Coordinates of C-alpha atoms in Angstrom, one line a residue:
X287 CA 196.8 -21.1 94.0
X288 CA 193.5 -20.0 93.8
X289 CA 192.1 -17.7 90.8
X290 CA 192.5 -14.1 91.4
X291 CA 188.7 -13.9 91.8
X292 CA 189.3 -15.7 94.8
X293 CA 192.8 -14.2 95.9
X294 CA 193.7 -10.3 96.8
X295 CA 197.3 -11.2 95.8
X296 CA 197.1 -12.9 92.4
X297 CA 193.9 -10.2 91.7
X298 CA 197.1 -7.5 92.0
X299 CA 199.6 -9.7 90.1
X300 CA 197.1 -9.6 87.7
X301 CA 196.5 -5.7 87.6
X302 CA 200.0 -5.4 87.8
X303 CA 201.0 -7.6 84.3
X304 CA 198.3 -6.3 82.9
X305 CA 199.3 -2.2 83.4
X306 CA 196.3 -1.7 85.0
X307 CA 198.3 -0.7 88.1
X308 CA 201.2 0.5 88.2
X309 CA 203.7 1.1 91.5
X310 CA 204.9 4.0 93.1
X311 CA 208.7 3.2 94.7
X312 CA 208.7 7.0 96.1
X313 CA 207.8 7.4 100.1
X314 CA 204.3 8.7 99.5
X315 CA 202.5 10.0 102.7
X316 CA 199.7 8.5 104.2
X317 CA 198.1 11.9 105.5
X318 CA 196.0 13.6 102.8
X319 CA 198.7 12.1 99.6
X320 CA 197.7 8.8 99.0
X321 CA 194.1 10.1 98.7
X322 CA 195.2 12.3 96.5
X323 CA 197.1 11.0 94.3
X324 CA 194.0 7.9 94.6
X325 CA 191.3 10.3 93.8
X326 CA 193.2 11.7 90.8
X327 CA 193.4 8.2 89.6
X328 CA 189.4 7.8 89.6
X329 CA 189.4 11.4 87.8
X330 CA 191.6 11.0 84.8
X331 CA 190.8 6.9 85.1
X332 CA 194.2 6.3 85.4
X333 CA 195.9 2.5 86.7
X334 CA 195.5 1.9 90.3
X335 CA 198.4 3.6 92.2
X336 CA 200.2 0.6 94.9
X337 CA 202.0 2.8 97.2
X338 CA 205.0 0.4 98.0
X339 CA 206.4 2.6 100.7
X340 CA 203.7 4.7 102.3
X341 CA 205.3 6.8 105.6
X342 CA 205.5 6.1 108.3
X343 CA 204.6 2.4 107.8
X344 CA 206.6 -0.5 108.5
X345 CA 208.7 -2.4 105.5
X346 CA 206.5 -4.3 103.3
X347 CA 203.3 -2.5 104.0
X348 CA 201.8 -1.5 101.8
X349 CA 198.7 0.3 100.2
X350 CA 196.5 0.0 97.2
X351 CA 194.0 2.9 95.7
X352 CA 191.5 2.7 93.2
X353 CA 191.1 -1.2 93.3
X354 CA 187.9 -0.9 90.9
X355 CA 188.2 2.3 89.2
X356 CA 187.5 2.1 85.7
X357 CA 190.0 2.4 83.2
X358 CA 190.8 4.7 80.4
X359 CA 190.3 2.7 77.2
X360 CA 186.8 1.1 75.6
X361 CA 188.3 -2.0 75.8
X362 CA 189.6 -2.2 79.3
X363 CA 187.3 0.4 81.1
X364 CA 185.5 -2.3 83.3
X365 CA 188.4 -4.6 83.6
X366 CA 189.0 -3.9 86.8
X367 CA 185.4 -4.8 88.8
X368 CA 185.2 -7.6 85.6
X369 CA 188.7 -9.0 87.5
X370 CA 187.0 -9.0 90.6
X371 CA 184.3 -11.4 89.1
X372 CA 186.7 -13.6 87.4
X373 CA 185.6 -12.4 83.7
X374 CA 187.5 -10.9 81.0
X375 CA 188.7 -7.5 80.8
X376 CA 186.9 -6.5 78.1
X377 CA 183.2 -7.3 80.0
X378 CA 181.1 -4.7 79.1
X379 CA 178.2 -3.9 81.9
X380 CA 175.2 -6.7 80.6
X381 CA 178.0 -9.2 80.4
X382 CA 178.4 -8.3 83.9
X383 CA 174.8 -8.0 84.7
X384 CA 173.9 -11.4 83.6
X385 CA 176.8 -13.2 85.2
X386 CA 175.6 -11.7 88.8
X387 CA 172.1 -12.5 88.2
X388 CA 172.8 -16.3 86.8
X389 CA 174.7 -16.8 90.0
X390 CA 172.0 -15.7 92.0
X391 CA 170.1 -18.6 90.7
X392 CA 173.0 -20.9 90.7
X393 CA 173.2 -23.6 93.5
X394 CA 175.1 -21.7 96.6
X395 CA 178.6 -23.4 96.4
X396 CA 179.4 -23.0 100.3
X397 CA 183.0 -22.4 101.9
X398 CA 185.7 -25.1 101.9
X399 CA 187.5 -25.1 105.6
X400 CA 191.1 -25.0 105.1
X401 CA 193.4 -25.7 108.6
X402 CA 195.9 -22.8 107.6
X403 CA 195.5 -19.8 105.0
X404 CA 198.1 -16.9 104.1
X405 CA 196.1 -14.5 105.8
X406 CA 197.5 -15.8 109.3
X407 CA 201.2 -16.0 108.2
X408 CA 201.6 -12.9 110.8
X409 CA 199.5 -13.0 114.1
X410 CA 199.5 -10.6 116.9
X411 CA 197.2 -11.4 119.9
X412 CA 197.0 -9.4 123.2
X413 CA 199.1 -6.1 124.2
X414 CA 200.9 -7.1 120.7
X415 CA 197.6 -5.7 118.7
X416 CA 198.2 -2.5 117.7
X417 CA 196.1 -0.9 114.7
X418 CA 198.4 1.9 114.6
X419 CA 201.4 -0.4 112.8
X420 CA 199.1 -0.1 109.4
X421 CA 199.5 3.1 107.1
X422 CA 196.1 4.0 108.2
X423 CA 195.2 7.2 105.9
X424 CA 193.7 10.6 106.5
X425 CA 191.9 10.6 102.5
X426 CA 190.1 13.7 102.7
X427 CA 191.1 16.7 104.6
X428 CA 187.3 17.3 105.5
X429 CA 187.4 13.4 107.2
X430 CA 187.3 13.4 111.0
X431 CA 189.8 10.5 111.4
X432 CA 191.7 7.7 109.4
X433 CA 189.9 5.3 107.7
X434 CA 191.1 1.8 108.2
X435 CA 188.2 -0.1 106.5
X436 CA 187.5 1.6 103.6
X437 CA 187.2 -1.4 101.2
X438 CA 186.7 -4.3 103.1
X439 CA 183.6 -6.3 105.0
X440 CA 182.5 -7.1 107.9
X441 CA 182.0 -10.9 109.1
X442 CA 179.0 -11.3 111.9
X443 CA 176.9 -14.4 112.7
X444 CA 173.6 -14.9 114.1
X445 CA 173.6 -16.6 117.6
X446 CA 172.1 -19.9 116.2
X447 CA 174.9 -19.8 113.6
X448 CA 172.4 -20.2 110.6
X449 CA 173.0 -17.0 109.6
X450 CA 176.5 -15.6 108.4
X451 CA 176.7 -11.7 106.9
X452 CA 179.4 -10.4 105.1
X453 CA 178.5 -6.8 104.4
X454 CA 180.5 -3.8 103.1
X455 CA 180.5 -1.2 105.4
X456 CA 183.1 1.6 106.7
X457 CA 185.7 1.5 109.9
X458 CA 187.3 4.6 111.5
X459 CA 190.4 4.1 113.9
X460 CA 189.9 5.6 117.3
X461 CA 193.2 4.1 119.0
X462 CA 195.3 1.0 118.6
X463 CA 192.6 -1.4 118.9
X464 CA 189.1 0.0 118.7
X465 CA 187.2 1.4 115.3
X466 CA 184.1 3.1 115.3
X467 CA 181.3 2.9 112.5
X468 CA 178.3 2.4 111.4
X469 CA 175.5 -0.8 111.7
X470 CA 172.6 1.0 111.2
X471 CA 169.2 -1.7 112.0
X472 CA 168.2 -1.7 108.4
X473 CA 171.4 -3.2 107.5
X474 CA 172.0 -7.0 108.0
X475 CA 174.9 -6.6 110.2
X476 CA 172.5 -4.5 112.5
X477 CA 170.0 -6.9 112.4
X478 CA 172.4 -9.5 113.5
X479 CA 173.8 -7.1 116.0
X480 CA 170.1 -6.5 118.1
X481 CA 169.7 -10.6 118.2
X482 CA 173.3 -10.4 120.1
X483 CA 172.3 -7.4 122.0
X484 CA 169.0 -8.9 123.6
X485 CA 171.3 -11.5 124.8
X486 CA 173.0 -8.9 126.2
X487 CA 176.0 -10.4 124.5
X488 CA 178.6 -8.6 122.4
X489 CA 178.7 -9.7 118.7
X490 CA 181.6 -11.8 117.6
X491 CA 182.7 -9.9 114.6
X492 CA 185.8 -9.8 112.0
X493 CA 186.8 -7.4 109.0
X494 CA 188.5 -8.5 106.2
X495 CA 190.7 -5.9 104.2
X496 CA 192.4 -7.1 100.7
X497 CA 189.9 -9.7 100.5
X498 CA 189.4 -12.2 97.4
X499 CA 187.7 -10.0 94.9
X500 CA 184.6 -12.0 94.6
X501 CA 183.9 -11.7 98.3
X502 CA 184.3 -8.2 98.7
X503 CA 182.0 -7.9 95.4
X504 CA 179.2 -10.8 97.3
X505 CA 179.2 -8.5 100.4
X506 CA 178.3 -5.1 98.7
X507 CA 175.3 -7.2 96.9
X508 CA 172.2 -6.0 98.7
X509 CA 170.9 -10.6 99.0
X510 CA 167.7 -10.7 101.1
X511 CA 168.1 -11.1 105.0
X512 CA 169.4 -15.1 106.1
X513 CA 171.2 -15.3 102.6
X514 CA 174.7 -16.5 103.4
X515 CA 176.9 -14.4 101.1
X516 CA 179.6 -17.2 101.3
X517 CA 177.9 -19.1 99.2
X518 CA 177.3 -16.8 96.3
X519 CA 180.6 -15.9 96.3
X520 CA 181.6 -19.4 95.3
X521 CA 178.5 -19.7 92.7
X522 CA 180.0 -16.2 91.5
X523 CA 183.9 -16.9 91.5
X524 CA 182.8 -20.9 89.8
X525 CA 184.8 -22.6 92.9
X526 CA 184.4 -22.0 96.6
X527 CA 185.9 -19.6 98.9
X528 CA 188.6 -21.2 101.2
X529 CA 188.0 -20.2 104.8
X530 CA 189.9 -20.5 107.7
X531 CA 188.9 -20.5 111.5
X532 CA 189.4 -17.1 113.6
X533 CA 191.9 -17.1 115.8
X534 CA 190.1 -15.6 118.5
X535 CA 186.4 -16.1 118.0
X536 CA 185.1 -19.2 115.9
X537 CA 184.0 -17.6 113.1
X538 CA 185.4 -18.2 109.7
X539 CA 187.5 -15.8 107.1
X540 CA 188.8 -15.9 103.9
X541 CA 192.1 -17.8 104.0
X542 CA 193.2 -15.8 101.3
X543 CA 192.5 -12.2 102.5
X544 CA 195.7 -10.0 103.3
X545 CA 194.1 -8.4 107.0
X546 CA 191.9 -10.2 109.3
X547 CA 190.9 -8.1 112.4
X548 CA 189.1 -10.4 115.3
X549 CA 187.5 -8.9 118.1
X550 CA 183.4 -8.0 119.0
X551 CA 181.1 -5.4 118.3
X552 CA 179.9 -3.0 121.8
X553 CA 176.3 -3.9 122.0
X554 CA 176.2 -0.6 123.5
X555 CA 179.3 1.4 123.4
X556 CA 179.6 4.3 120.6
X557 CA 181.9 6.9 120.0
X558 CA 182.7 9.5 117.3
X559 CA 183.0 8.5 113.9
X560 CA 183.4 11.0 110.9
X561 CA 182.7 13.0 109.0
X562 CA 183.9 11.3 105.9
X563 CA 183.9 11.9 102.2
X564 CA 180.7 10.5 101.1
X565 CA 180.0 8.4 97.7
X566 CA 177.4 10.9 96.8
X567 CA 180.1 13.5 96.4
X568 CA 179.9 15.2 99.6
X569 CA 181.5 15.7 103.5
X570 CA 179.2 17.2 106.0
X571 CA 180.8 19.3 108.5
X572 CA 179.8 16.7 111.6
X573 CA 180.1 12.8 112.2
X574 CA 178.0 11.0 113.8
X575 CA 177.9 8.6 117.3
X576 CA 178.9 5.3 116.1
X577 CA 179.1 1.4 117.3
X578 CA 182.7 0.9 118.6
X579 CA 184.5 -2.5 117.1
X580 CA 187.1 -4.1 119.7
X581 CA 189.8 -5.7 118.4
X582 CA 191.5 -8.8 120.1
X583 CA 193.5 -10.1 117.3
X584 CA 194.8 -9.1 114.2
X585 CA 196.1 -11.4 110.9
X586 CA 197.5 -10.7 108.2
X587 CA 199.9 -12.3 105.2
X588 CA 203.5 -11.0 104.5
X589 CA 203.9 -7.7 103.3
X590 CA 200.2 -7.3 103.5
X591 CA 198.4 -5.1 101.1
X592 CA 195.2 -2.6 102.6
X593 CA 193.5 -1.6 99.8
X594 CA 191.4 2.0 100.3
X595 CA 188.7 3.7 98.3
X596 CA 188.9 7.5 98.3
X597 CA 185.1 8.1 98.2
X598 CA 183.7 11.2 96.6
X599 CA 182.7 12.5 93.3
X600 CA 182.2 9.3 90.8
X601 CA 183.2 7.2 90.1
X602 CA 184.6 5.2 92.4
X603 CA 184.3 1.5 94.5
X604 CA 180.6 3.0 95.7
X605 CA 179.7 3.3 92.0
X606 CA 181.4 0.8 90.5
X607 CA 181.0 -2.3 92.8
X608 CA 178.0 -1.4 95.0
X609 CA 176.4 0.2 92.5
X610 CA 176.6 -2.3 89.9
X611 CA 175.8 -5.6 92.8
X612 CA 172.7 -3.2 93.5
X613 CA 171.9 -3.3 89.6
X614 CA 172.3 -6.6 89.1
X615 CA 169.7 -7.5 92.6
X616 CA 167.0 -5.2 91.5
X617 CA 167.4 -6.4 88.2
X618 CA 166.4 -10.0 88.9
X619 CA 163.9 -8.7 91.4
X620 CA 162.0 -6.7 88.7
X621 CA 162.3 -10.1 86.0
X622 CA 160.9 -12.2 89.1
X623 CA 158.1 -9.6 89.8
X624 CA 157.3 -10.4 86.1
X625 CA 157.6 -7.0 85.1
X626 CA 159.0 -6.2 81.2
X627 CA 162.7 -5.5 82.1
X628 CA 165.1 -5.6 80.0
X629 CA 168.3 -4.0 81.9
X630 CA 168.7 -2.1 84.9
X631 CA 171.8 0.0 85.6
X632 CA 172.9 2.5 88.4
X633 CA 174.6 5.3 86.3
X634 CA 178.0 5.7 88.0
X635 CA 177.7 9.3 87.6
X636 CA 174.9 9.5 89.7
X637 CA 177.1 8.5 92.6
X638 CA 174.5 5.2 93.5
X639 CA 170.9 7.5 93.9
X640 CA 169.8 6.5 90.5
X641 CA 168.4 3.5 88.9
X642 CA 167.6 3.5 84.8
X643 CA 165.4 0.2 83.8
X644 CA 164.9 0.2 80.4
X645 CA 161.5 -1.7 79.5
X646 CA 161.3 -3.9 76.9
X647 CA 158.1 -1.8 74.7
X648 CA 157.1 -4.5 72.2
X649 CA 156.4 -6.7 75.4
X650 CA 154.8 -3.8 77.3
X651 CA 152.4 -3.6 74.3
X652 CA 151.6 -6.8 74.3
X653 CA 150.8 -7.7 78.0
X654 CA 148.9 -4.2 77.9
X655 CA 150.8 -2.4 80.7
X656 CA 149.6 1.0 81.2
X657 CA 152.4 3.5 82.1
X658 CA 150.7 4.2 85.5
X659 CA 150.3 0.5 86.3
X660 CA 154.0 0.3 85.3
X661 CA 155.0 2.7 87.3
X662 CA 153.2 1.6 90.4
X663 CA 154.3 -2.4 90.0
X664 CA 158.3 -1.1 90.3
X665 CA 157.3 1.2 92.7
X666 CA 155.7 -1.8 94.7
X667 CA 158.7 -4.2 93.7
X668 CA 162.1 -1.8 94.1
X669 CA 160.9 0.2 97.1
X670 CA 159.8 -3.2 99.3
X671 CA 163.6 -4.6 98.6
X672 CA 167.1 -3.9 100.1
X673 CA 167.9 -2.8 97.0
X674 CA 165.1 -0.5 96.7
X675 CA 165.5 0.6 99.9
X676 CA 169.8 1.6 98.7
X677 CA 168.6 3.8 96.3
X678 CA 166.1 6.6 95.9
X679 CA 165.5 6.8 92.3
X680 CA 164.3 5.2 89.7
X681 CA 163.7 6.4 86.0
X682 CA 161.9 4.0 83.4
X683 CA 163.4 4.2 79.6
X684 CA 161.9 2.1 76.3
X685 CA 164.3 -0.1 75.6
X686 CA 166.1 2.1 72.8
X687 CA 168.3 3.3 74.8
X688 CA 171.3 2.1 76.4
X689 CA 171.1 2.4 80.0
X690 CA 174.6 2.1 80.9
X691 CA 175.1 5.2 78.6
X692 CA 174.6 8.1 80.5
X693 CA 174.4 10.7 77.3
X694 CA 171.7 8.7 76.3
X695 CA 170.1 8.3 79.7
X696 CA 170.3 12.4 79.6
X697 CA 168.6 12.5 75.7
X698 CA 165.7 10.5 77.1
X699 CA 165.3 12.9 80.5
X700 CA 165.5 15.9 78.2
X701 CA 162.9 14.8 75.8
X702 CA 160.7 12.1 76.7
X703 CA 160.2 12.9 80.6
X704 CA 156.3 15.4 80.7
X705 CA 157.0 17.4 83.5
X706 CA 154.0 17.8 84.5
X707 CA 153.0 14.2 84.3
X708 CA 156.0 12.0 84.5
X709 CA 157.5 12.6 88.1
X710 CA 155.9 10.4 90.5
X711 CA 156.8 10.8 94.4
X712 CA 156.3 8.0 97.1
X713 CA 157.1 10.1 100.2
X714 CA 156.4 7.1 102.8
X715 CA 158.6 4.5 100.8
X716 CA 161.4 3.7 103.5
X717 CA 165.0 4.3 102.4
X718 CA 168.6 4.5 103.0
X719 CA 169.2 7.8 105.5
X720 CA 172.5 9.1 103.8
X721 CA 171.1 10.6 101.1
X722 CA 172.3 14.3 100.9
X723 CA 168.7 16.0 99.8
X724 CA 166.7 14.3 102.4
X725 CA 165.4 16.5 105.4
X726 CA 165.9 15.9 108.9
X727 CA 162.4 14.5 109.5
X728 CA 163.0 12.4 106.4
X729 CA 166.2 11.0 107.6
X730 CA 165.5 10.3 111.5
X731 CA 162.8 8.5 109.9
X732 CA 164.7 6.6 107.2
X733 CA 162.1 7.2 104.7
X734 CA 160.9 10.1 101.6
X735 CA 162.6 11.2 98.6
X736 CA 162.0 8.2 96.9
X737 CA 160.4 8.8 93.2
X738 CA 159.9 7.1 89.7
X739 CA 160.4 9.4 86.9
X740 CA 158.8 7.8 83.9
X741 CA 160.6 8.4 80.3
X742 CA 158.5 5.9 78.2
X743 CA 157.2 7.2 75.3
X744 CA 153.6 7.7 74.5
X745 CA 151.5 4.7 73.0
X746 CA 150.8 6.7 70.3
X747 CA 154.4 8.4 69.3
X748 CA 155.4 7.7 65.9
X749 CA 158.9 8.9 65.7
X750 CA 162.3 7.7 64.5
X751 CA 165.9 8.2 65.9
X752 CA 167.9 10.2 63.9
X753 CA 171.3 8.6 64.2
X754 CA 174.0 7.0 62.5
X755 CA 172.2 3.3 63.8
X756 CA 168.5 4.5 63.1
X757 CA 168.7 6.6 59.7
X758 CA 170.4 5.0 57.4
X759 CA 170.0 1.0 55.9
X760 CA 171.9 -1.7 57.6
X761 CA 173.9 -2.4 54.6
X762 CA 175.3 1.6 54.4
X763 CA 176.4 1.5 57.8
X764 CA 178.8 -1.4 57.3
X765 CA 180.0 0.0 54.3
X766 CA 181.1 3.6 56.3
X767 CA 182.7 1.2 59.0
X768 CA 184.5 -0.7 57.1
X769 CA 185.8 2.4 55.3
X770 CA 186.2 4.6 58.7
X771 CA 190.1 4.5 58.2
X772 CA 189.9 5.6 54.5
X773 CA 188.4 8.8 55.0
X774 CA 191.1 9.3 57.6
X775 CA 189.6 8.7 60.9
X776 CA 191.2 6.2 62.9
X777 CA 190.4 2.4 63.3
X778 CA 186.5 0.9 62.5
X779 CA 184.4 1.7 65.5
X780 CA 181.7 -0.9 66.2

């Protein structure tokens, strides 16, 4: 059996031994209560809630919440997107950063074709396809339809077949076997999409739901166009991804996925889609016209598992996967542009439209980077990239502080951000339309609100910082941690 990285099921097995989810026997309703009950999970970081008996469904199907929420204790509060990566529990976010970025630079370890997979133990072709048989949920009340792909990817294929893209992206069910959503032309299954369309061919397509951890996390990482994703999933996971031939269409899915859909994408039919709760924390009161997704087949194993993210306020799977895949790109971006980085870190609680790099200031010194040149080069860098173009903001940090802490993150906005001096707006910088501040002229155009707010201390500051690391000796602070419990506090604290 393959590692959980690499398997939906054994991933669960694994929350499951290791309390980090926990199941729910009681019928639970898919309309409006296993969203709830989901986004109260996030909220109080609770274990991800398996609703083995959702309404209305059919025995054995069932639903999983939260699949990367983070978790309630220091040592376990990434476990769940570390799982998805194959590393321990107890990863902490550079741990996590590094592993992405050294498999970036790994050798792609491609796809091994398997004849037969658990994802087509069950197959349903023809007037047998009905969507409808899943526990499809209603997860906000403010959501114009149920969400079936809500944490899943889509599989598309460029008509010369060098290119495959697996890319995150949502599906709303408009009748038994059509789903609307969107493939906007900046993203790469658009792109794929318009070299189908001026064939005036449909675009084979599939979506995977309960898919191998690793290749859910590869296809919310924002890799340069004609990157196969298949590949770094294998470089990520440290073995390849076992595939298995579509039923329907040629192209190849993850054997060990838990819901295959087959079928095409309309090169020119749309329909309604939304609205939808939003991972920036929002629902707008209209949807949109959307790409309609025909389905011809659907696989999936026994007593298949769909896994759902109740988007909203963070954090959730926005924050926590795409958010951190995002990090980890721009972060090797802004090392290969040469620029003194040291970390960078989408703060989950700015629901994906923030970026904090911290700079590394001794090597800033000494390579004589002005803050205005600095500014400009990740500027130049971010806003030129996918990942750039996924996010709107960026603020710069010295390397003092811990990017992945947000209290610190908000010390350094407070008191080392001039603001008269340290915002820094690049109105024409193209970017991802969703954002909820954006104007209407700035989102038809898919570009504005991008900025770099710039938090680096002057050359000349000469301060210290007055905390338990930086005002008192080494040898003192050891001494009051090893002691911690003595003065009647609970256990040493690192």
């Amino acid at each position: 059996m393959p590692a959980p990285a690499l398997d939906f099921r054994a991933f669960l097995g694994e929350l499951l031994a290791d309390g980090d989810a926990v199941t729910i026997e009681q019928t639970v309703d898919p309309h409006l209560e296993v969203g709830a009950v989901t986004r109260r999970a996030y909220e109080t970081r609770a274990p991800a809630p398996l609703f083995a008996a959702p309404a209305g469904a059919a025995p054995g199907f069932r639903i999983l919440g939260a699949p990367a929420g983070l978790g309630s204790t220091p040592e376990g509060e990434y476990g769940r997107l570390a799982a998805h990566l194959g590393l321990p529990r107890s990863a902490r976010p550079r741990q996590i950063l590094e592993h992405l970025v050294r498999a970036m630079h790994a050798p792609p370890v491609e796809p091994v074709l398997v004849a037969e997979g658990p994802c087509q133990e069950e197959v349903w072709t023809g007037d047998d396809v009905d969507l409808e048989r899943f526990p499809v949920p209603l997860l906000h009340q403010e959501d114009g339809g149920r969400y079936l792909g809500t944490y899943g990817f889509h599989i598309v294929q460029s008509p010369d077949g060098t290119w495959t893209s697996w890319s995150v992206a949502r599906t709303m069910l408009r009748d038994r076997n059509t789903l609307t959503g969107p493939a906007m032309p900046q993203q790469h299954i658009g792109m794929i999409r318009e070299m189908w369309s001026r064939r005036g061919e449909h675009t084979p397509w599939a979506m995977v739901l309960g898919a191998p951890p690793a290749a859910l996390a590869a296809a919310g990482m924002p890799l340069p166009a004609q990157v196969n994703e298949d590949g770094y999933v294998g470089a990520l996971a440290g073995a390849p991804v076992e595939v298995v031939p579509a039923r329907t269409n040629g192209l190849h899915v993850p054997a060990h996925a838990e819901i295959v859909l087959e079928g095409y994408l309309s090169r020119d039919e749309t329909a309604g889609e939304g609205p939808m709760g939003e991972y920036h924390g929002y629902a707008f009161p209209e949807g949109k016209q959307q790409p309609v997704f025909h389905v011809e087949a659907v696989t999936h194993r026994r007593d298949p598992v769909l896994p759902v993210c109740a988007a909203g306020v963070p954090p959730e799977e926005n924050h926590t996967i795409w958010g951190t895949m995002i990090s980890a790109s721009a972060l090797d971006l802004l090392r290969s542009a040469g620029l003194p980085v040291d970390l960078a870190w989408c703060s989950y609680e700015a629901a994906t439209c923030w970026i904090v790099v911290s700079v590394d200031r001794a090597r800033r010194t000494a390579e004589g980077w002005s803050e205005a040149r600095l500014v400009e080069a990740v500027a130049d860098a971010l806003f030129s990239s996918h990942a750039g173009w996924l996010v709107p903001k960026v603020i710069l940090v010295d390397d003092d502080i811990d990017v992945t802490d947000i209290g610190q993150v908000a010390w350094a906005l407070a008191t080392r951000c001039h603001p008269g001096t340290g915002h820094h707006s690049f109105p024409q910088a193209p970017g991802i339309p969703m954002v909820p501040y954006l104007t209407p002229e700035e989102a038809r155009a898919a570009r504005g609100g991008k900025s770099v707010t710039s938090c680096l201390l002057p050359e000349d500051f000469r301060g210290t910082t007055a905390s338990f690391r930086g005002s008192y000796p080494e040898q003192l602070q050891q001494h009051v941690l090893a002691n911690w419990s003595r003065y009647g506090y609970g256990g040493a604290t690192a």
